[in-house]
Coordinates of C-alpha atoms in Angstrom, one line a residue:
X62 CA 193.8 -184.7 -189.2
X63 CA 193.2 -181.0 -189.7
X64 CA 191.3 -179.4 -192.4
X65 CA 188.5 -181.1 -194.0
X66 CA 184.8 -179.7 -195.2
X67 CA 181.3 -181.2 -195.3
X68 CA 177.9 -180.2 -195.9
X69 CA 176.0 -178.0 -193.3
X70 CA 173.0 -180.9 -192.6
X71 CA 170.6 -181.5 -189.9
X72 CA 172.4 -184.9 -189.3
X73 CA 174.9 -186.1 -191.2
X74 CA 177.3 -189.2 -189.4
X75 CA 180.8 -188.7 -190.5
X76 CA 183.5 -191.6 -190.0
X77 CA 187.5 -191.4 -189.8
X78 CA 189.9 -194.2 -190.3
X79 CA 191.5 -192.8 -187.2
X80 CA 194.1 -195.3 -184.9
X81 CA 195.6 -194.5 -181.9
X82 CA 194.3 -191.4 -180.8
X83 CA 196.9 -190.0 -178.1
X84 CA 197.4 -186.4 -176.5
X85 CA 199.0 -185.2 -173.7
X86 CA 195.9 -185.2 -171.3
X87 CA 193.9 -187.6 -169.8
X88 CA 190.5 -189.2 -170.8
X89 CA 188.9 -188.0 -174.3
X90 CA 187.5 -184.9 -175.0
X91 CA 186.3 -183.7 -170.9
X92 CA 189.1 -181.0 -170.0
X93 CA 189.0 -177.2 -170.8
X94 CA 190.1 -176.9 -174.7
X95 CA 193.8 -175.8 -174.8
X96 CA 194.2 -175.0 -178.2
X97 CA 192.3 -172.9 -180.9
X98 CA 192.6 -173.5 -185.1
X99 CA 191.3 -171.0 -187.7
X100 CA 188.7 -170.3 -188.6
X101 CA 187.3 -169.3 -185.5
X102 CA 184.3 -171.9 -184.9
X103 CA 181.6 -168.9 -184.7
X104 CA 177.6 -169.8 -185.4
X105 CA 178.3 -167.2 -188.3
X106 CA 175.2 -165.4 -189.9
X107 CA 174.8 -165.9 -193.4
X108 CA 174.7 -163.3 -195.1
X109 CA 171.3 -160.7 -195.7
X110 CA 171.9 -159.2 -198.3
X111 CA 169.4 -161.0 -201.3
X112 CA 171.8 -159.9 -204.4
X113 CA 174.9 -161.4 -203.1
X114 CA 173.0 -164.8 -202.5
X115 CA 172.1 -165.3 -206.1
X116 CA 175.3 -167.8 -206.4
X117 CA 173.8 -169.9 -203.3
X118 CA 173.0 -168.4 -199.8
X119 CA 176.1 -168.7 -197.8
X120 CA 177.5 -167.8 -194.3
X121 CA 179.8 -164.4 -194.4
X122 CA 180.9 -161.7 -191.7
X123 CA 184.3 -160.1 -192.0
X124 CA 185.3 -156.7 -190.7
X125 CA 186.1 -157.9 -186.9
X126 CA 186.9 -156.2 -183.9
X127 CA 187.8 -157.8 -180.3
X128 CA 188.2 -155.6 -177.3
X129 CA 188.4 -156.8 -173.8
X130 CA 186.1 -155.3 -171.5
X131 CA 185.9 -156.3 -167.4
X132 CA 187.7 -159.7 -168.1
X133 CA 186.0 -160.5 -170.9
X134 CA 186.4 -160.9 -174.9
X135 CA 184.1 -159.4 -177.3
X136 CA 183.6 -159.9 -180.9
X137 CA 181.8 -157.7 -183.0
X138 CA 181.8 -158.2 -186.8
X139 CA 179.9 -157.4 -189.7
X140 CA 175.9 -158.2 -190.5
X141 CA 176.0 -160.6 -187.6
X142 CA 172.4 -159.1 -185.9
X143 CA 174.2 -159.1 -182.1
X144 CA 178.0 -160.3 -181.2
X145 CA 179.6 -163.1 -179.3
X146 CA 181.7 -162.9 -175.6
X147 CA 184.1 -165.5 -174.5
X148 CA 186.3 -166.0 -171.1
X149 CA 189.0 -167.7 -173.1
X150 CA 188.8 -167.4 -176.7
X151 CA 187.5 -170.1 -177.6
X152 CA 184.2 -170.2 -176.4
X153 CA 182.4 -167.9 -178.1
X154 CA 178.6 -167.0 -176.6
X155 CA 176.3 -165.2 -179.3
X156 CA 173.9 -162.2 -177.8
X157 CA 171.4 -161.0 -180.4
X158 CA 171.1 -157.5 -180.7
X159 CA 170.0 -155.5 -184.1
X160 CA 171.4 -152.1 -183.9
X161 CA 169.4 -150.7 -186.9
X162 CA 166.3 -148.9 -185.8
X163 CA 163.1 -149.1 -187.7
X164 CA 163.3 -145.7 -190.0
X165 CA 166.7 -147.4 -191.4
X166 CA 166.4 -149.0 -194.8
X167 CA 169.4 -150.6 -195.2
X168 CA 170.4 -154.6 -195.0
X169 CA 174.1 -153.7 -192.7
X170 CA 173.5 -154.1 -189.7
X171 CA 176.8 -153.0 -187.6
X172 CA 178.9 -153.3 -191.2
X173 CA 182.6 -153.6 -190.0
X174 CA 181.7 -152.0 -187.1
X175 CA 183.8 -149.8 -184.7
X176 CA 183.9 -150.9 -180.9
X177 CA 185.8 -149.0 -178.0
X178 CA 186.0 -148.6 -174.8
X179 CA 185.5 -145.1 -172.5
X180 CA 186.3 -145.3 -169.0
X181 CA 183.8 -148.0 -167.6
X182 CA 182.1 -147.9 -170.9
X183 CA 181.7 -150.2 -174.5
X184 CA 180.4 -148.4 -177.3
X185 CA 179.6 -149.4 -180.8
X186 CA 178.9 -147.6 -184.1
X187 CA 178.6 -149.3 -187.5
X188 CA 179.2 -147.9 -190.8
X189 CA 177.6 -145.3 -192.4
X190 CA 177.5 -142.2 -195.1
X191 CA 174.5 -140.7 -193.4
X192 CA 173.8 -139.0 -189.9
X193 CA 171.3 -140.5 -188.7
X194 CA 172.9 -144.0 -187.0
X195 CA 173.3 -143.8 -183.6
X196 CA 176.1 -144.7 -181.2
X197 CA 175.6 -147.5 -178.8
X198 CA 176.4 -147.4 -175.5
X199 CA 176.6 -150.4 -172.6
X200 CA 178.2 -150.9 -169.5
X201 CA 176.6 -154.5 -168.9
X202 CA 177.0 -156.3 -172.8
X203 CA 177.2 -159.3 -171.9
X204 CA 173.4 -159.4 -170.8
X205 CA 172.7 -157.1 -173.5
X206 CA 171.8 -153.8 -172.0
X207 CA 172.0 -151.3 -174.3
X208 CA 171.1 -147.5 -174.8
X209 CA 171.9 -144.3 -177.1
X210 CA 174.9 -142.9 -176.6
X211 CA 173.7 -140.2 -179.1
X212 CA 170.8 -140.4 -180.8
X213 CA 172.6 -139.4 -184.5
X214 CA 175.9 -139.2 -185.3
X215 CA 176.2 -136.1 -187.4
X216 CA 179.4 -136.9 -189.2
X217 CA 178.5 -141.1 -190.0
X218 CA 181.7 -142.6 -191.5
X219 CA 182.4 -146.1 -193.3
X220 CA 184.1 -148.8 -191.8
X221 CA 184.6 -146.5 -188.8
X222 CA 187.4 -146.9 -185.7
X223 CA 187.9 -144.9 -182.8
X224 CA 190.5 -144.5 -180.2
X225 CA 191.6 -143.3 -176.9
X226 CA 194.3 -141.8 -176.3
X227 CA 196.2 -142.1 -172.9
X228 CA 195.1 -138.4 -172.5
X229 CA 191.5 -139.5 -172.6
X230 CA 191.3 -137.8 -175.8
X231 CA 188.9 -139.3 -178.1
X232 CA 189.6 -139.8 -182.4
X233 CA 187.6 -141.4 -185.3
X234 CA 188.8 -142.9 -188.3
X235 CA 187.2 -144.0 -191.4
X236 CA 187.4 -144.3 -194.9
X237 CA 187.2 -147.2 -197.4
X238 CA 188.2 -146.5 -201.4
X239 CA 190.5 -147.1 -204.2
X240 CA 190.6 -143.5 -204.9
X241 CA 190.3 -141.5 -201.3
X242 CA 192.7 -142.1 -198.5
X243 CA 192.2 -142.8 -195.0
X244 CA 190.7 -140.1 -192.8
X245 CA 191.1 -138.7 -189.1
X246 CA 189.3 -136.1 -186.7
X247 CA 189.6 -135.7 -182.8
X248 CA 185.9 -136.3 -181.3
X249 CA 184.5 -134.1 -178.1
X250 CA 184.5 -137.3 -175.7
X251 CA 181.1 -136.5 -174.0
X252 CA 178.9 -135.2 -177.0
X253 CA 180.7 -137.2 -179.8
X254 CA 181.0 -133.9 -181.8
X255 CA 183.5 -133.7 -184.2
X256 CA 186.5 -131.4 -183.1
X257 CA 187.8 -129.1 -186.3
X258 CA 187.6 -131.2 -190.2
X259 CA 188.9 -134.8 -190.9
X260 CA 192.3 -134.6 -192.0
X261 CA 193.5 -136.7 -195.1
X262 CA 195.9 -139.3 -192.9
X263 CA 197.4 -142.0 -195.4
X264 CA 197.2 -143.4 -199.2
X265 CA 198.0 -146.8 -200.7
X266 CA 201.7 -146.6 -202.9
X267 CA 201.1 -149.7 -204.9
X268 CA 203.7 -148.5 -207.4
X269 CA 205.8 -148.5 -204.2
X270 CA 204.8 -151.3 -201.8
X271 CA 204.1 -154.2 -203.9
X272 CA 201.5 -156.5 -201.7
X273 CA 198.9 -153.4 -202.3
X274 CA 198.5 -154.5 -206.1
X275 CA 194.9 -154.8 -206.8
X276 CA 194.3 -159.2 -208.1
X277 CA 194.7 -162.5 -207.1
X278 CA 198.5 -162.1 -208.5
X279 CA 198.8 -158.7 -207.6
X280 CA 198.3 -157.6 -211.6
X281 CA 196.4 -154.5 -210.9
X282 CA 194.4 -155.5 -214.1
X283 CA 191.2 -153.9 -213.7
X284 CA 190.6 -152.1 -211.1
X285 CA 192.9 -150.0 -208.8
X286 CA 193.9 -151.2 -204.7
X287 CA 191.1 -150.8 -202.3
X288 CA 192.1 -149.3 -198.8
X289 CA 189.9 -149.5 -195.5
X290 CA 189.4 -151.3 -192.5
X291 CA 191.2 -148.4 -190.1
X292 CA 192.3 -149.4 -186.3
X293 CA 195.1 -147.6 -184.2
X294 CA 197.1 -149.0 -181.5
X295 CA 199.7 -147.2 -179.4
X296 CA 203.1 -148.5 -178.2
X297 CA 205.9 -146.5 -176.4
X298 CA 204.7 -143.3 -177.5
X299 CA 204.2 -144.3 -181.5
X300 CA 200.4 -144.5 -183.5
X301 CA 200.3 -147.3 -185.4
X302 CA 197.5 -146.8 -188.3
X303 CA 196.8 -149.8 -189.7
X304 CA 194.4 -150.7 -192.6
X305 CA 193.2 -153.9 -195.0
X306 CA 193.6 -154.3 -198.6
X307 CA 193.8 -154.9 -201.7
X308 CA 190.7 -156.5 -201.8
X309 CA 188.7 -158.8 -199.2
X310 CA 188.7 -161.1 -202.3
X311 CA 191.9 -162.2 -202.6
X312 CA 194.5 -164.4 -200.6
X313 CA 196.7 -161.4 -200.4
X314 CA 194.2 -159.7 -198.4
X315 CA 196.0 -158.0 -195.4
X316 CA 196.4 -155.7 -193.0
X317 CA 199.2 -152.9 -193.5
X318 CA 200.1 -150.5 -190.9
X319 CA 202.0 -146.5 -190.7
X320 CA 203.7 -145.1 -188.1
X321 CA 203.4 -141.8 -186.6
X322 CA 204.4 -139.5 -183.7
X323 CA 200.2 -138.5 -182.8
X324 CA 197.3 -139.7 -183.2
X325 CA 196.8 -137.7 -186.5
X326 CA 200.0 -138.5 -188.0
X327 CA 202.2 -137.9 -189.9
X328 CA 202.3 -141.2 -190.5
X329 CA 204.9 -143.3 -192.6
X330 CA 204.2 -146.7 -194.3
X331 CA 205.9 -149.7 -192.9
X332 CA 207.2 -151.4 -196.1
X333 CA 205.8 -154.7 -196.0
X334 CA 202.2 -155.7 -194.4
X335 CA 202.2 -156.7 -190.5
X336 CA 199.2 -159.1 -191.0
X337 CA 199.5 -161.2 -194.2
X338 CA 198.3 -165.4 -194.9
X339 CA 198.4 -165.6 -198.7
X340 CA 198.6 -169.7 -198.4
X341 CA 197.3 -172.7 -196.9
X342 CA 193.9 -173.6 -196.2
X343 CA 192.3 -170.0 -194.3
X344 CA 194.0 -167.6 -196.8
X345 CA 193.9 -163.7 -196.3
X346 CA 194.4 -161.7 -193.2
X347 CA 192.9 -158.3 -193.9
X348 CA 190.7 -155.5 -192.4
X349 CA 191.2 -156.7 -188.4
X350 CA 191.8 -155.0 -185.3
X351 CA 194.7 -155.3 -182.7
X352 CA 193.7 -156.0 -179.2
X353 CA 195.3 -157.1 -176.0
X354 CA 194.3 -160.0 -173.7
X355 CA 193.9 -160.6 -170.0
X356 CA 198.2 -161.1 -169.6
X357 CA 198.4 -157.8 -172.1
X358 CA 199.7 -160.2 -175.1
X359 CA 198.7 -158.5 -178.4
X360 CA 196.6 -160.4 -180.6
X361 CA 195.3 -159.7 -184.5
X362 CA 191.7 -160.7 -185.7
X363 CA 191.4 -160.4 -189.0
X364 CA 189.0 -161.3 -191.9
X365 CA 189.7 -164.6 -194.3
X366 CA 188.5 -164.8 -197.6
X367 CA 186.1 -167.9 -199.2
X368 CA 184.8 -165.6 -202.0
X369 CA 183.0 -168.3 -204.3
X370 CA 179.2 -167.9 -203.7
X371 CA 180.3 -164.3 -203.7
X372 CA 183.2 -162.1 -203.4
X373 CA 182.2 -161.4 -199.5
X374 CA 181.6 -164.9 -198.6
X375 CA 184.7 -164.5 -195.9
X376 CA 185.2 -166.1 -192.3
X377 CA 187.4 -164.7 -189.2
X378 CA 190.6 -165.7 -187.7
X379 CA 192.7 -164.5 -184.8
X380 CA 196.7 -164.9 -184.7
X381 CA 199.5 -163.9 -181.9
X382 CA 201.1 -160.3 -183.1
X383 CA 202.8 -157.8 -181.1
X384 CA 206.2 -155.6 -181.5
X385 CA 209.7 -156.4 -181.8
X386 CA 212.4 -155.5 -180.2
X387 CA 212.7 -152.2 -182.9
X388 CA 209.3 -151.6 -182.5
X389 CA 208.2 -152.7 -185.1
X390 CA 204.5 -154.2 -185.8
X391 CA 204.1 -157.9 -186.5
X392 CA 201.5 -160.9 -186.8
X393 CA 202.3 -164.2 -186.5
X394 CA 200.8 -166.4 -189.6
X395 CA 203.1 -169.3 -190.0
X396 CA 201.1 -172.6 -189.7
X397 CA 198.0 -170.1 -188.5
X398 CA 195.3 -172.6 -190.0
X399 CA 196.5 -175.6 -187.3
X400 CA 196.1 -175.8 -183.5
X401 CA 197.9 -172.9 -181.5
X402 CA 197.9 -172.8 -178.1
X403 CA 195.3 -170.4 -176.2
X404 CA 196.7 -168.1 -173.9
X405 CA 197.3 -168.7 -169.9
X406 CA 199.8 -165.8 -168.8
X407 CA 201.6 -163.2 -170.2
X408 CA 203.9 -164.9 -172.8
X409 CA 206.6 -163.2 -176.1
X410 CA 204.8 -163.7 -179.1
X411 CA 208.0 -163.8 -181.0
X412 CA 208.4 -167.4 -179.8
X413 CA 206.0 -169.3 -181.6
X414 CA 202.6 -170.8 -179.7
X415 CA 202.3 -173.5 -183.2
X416 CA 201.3 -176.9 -181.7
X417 CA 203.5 -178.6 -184.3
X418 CA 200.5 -180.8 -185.2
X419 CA 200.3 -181.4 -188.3
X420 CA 198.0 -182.4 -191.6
X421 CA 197.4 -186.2 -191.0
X422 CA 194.7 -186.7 -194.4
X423 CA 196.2 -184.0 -196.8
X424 CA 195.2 -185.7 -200.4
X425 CA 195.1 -188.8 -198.6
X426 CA 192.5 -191.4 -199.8
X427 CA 188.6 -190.8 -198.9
X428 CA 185.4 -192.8 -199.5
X429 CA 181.6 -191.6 -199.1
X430 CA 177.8 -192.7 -198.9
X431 CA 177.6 -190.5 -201.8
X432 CA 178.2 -187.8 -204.1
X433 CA 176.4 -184.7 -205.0
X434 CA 177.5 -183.6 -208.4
X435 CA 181.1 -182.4 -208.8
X436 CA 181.3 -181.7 -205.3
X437 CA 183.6 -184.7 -205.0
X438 CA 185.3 -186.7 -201.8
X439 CA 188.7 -185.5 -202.2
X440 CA 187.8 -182.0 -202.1
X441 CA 187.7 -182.8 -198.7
X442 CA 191.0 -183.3 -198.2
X443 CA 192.2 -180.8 -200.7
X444 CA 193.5 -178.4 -198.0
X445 CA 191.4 -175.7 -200.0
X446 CA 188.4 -173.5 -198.3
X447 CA 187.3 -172.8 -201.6
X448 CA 186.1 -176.6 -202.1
X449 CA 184.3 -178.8 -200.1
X450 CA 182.9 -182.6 -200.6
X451 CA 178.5 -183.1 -200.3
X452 CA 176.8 -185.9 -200.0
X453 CA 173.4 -186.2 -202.5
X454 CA 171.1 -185.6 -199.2
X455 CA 171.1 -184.6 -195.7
X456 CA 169.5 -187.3 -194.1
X457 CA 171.0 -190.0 -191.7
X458 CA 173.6 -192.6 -193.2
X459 CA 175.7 -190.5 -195.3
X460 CA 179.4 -190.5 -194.1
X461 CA 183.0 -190.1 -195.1
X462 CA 185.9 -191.9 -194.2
X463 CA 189.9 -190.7 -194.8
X464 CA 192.4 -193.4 -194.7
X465 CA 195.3 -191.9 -192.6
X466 CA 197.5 -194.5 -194.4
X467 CA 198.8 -195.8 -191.0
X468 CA 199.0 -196.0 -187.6
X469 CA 199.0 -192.4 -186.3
X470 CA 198.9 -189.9 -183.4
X471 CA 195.7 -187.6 -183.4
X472 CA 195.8 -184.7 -181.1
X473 CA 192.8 -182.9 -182.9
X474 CA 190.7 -183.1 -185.1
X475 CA 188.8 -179.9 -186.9
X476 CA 185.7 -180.1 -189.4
X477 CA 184.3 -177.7 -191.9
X478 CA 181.3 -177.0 -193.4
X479 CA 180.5 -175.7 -196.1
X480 CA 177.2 -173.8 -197.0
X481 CA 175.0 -176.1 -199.6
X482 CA 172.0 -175.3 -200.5
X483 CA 171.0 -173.4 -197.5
X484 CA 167.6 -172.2 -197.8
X485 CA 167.7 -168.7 -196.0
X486 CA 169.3 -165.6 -195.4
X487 CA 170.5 -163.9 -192.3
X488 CA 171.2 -165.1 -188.7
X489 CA 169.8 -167.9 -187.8
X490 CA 169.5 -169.4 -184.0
X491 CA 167.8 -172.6 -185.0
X492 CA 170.3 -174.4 -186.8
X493 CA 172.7 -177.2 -185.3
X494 CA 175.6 -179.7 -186.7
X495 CA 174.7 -183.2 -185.7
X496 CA 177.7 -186.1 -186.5
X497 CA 179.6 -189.4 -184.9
X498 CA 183.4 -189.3 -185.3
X499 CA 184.4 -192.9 -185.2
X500 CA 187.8 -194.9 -186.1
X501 CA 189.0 -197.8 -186.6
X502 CA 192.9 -199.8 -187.3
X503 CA 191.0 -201.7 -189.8
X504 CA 188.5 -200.6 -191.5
X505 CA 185.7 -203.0 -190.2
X506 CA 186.0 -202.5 -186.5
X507 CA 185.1 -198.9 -185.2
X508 CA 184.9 -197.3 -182.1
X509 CA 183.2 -194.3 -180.9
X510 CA 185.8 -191.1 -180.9
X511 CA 183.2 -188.1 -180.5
X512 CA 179.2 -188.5 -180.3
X513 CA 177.8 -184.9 -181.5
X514 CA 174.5 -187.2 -182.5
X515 CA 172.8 -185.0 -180.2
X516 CA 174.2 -181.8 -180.2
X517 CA 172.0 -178.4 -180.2
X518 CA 174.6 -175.4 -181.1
X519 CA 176.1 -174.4 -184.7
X520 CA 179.6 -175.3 -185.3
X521 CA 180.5 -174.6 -188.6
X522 CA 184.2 -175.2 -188.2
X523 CA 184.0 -177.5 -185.5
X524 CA 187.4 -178.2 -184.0
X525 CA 188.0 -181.1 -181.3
X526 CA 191.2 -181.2 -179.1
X527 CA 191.5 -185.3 -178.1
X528 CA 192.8 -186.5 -174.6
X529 CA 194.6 -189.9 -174.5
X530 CA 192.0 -193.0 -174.9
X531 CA 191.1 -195.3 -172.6

């Protein structure tokens, strides 16, 4: 069992015609998790912004970027009102924080942020056309200590990265449009000042490079290819500009990347996209960042798209990328919506860290307490985001049982939620996931497989890694 969605409710007791429920560790669900699945199971914010709530208030962030900083993970992403840190990547601790001050009228908060590190130093600025956002500085984030790096940035810039160099020189990027390219300018590392004008860096070539086409099929219809999302990563002595479109809509979303001998180019498309999940249940790997964990393996979180309360209903997943042998940039997507193996040590990418779990109730047969308009059982199993299965309420009772068909081996067992009639915008801290995962050989005997009837903390895509029963 893999992929299935439910209603975010107070309590809601969910039942599984599991059998047989054997892993390669010892007594269930007690050991450190070993594996991750997509989406990443963040308490996700939903999102502030009143006119893109009009088709239902909905969870959304997108626009991520993970840096390590003194052995530790952190996850900034758009509109989230603070970030998450983890040891492990899995794990994910929120810290509230609102980076807007009072004088600024605007609903982003932190929108796709950039996050870097200087010397001893994490700093964070969030997107803007104005001068008067400041940059963040913190040399202790995981307790939240903050101060003004500067007080304005003159310059601002949308969907904003920076980068150090191994010269300790400092560069921004920015730029987010379907008619402006990609722009670049070398920062004074202590004031933040710019150093000379931006410098145009890169275009999208759609007529060229195919997987840019603006659509759903890449039909460029009605509106011309969107390019943002700039990060930069070096490797033996090559820039590596990438960037996210189309459009954050789409399943194509993805994450291209240029080449180039600086920081500042010139740089020179690679043909296809590096960081690309047009199928399968999380669809769309666009507008990410590149970042390296505690064994230096290179790793790709990226944004994946929902988009039916509204086009920027989108979640975050993170997948194993890295360079080839020719040096040339890659992510690793195949099976990247089931269980991968986190990270322990320094390990080649190119060989594959895919469980080989697979979809157990894939269209398989599914009966509920009940039914709440066309949001019908089977959507559960549908291996689509876009569609999910509620029951009429949210009270204690409702339930849904899959019929595996047979005897079979679980290892894991993920559930999604989806957003139904949520009542407010925002991030919320006050909101918790409450089910029982049972299963049964038969139907009519069951026995207890996970007991969340108590649980306090917001799992929206809950995932469970099972140790042999008992």
């Amino acid at each position: 069992m893999h992929e299935s969605q439910f209603v975010d409710d107070d309590e809601e007791y969910i039942y599984f015609n599991v059998v047989n429920a054997y892993c390669k560790h010892g007594h269930i669900c007690s050991k450190k998790q070993l594996t991750y699945c997509n989406p990443i199971n963040l308490d996700y914010g939903y999102t502030p912004i009143p006119n893109f709530a009009e088709q239902g208030k909905h969870r959304a962030t997108a626009d991520p970027v993970i840096v390590t900083y003194k052995g530790d993970y952190y996850l900034f992403s758009t509109n989230q009102w603070g970030y998450w840190w983890s040891s492990d990547m899995y794990n994910w601790k929120f810290v509230s924080k609102n980076f807007l001050r009072p004088e600024h009228k605007v609903y982003d908060d932190l929108c796709a942020p950039s996050v870097w590190v200087q010397g001893d130093t994490m700093l964070v600025f969030g997107s803007t056309y104005s001068k008067n956002f400041p940059i963040w500085m913190s040399t202790d984030p995981k307790n939240n200590e903050w101060k003004e790096a500067v007080h304005e940035f003159e310059i601002g810039g949308w969907d904003p990265a920076h980068f150090v160099d191994d010269d300790g020189k400092l560069y921004m990027y920015n730029g987010s449009s379907n008619s402006y390219p990609l722009y670049g300018i070398e920062l004074n590392r202590k004031t933040f000042d710019p150093i000379g004008t931006r410098k145009e860096l890169l275009l999208l070539n759609p007529e060229r490079y195919g997987w840019q086409r603006f659509g759903e099929y890449l039909d460029n219809t009605f509106l011309d290819p969107f390019m943002e999302g700039a990060w930069v990563t070096k490797h033996n002595s090559k820039y590596y500009l990438q960037y996210g479109a189309p459009g954050t809509e789409f399943s194509g979303y993805a994450d291209g990347v240029a080449v180039g001998p600086t920081p500042l180019g010139p740089f020179e498309h690679q043909s296809n996209p590096f960081s690309w999940k047009p199928g399968g249940f999380a669809r769309g790997a666009g507008h990410g960042a590149t970042y390296q964990d505690k064994w230096k393996n290179y790793w790709h979180v990226s944004t994946i798209a929902i988009s039916v309360k509204n086009n920027f209903e989108r979640r975050l997943g993170i997948w194993p990328a890295g360079f080839d042998n020719d040096d040339v940039m890659y992510m690793d997507a195949a099976f990247g919506d089931y269980p991968h193996y986190l990270p322990t040590e320094a390990q080649y990418h190119l060989k594959s860290g895919f469980t080989g779990w697979m979809l157990l109730n894939y269209n398989k047969p599914v009966a509920v307490s009940s039914t709440l308009g066309s949001y019908y059982a089977n959507n559960a199993v549908d291996e689509s985001i876009k569609t999910y299965w509620s029951a009429k309420t949210g009270n204690k009772g409702e339930w849904i049982q899959t019929d595996l068909g047979g005897v079979s081996t679980v290892n894991a067992v993920q559930i999604n939620y989806a957003d139904q009639d949520a009542e407010f915008l925002g991030k919320r801290q006050d909101i918790y996931h409450q089910y029982k995962l049972w299963y049964s050989t038969d139907g009519v005997k069951w026995k207890i497989l996970k007991d969340k009837g108590t649980n306090k903390t917001d799992v929206p895509h809950d995932y469970i890694e099972l140790e042999q029963l008992g």
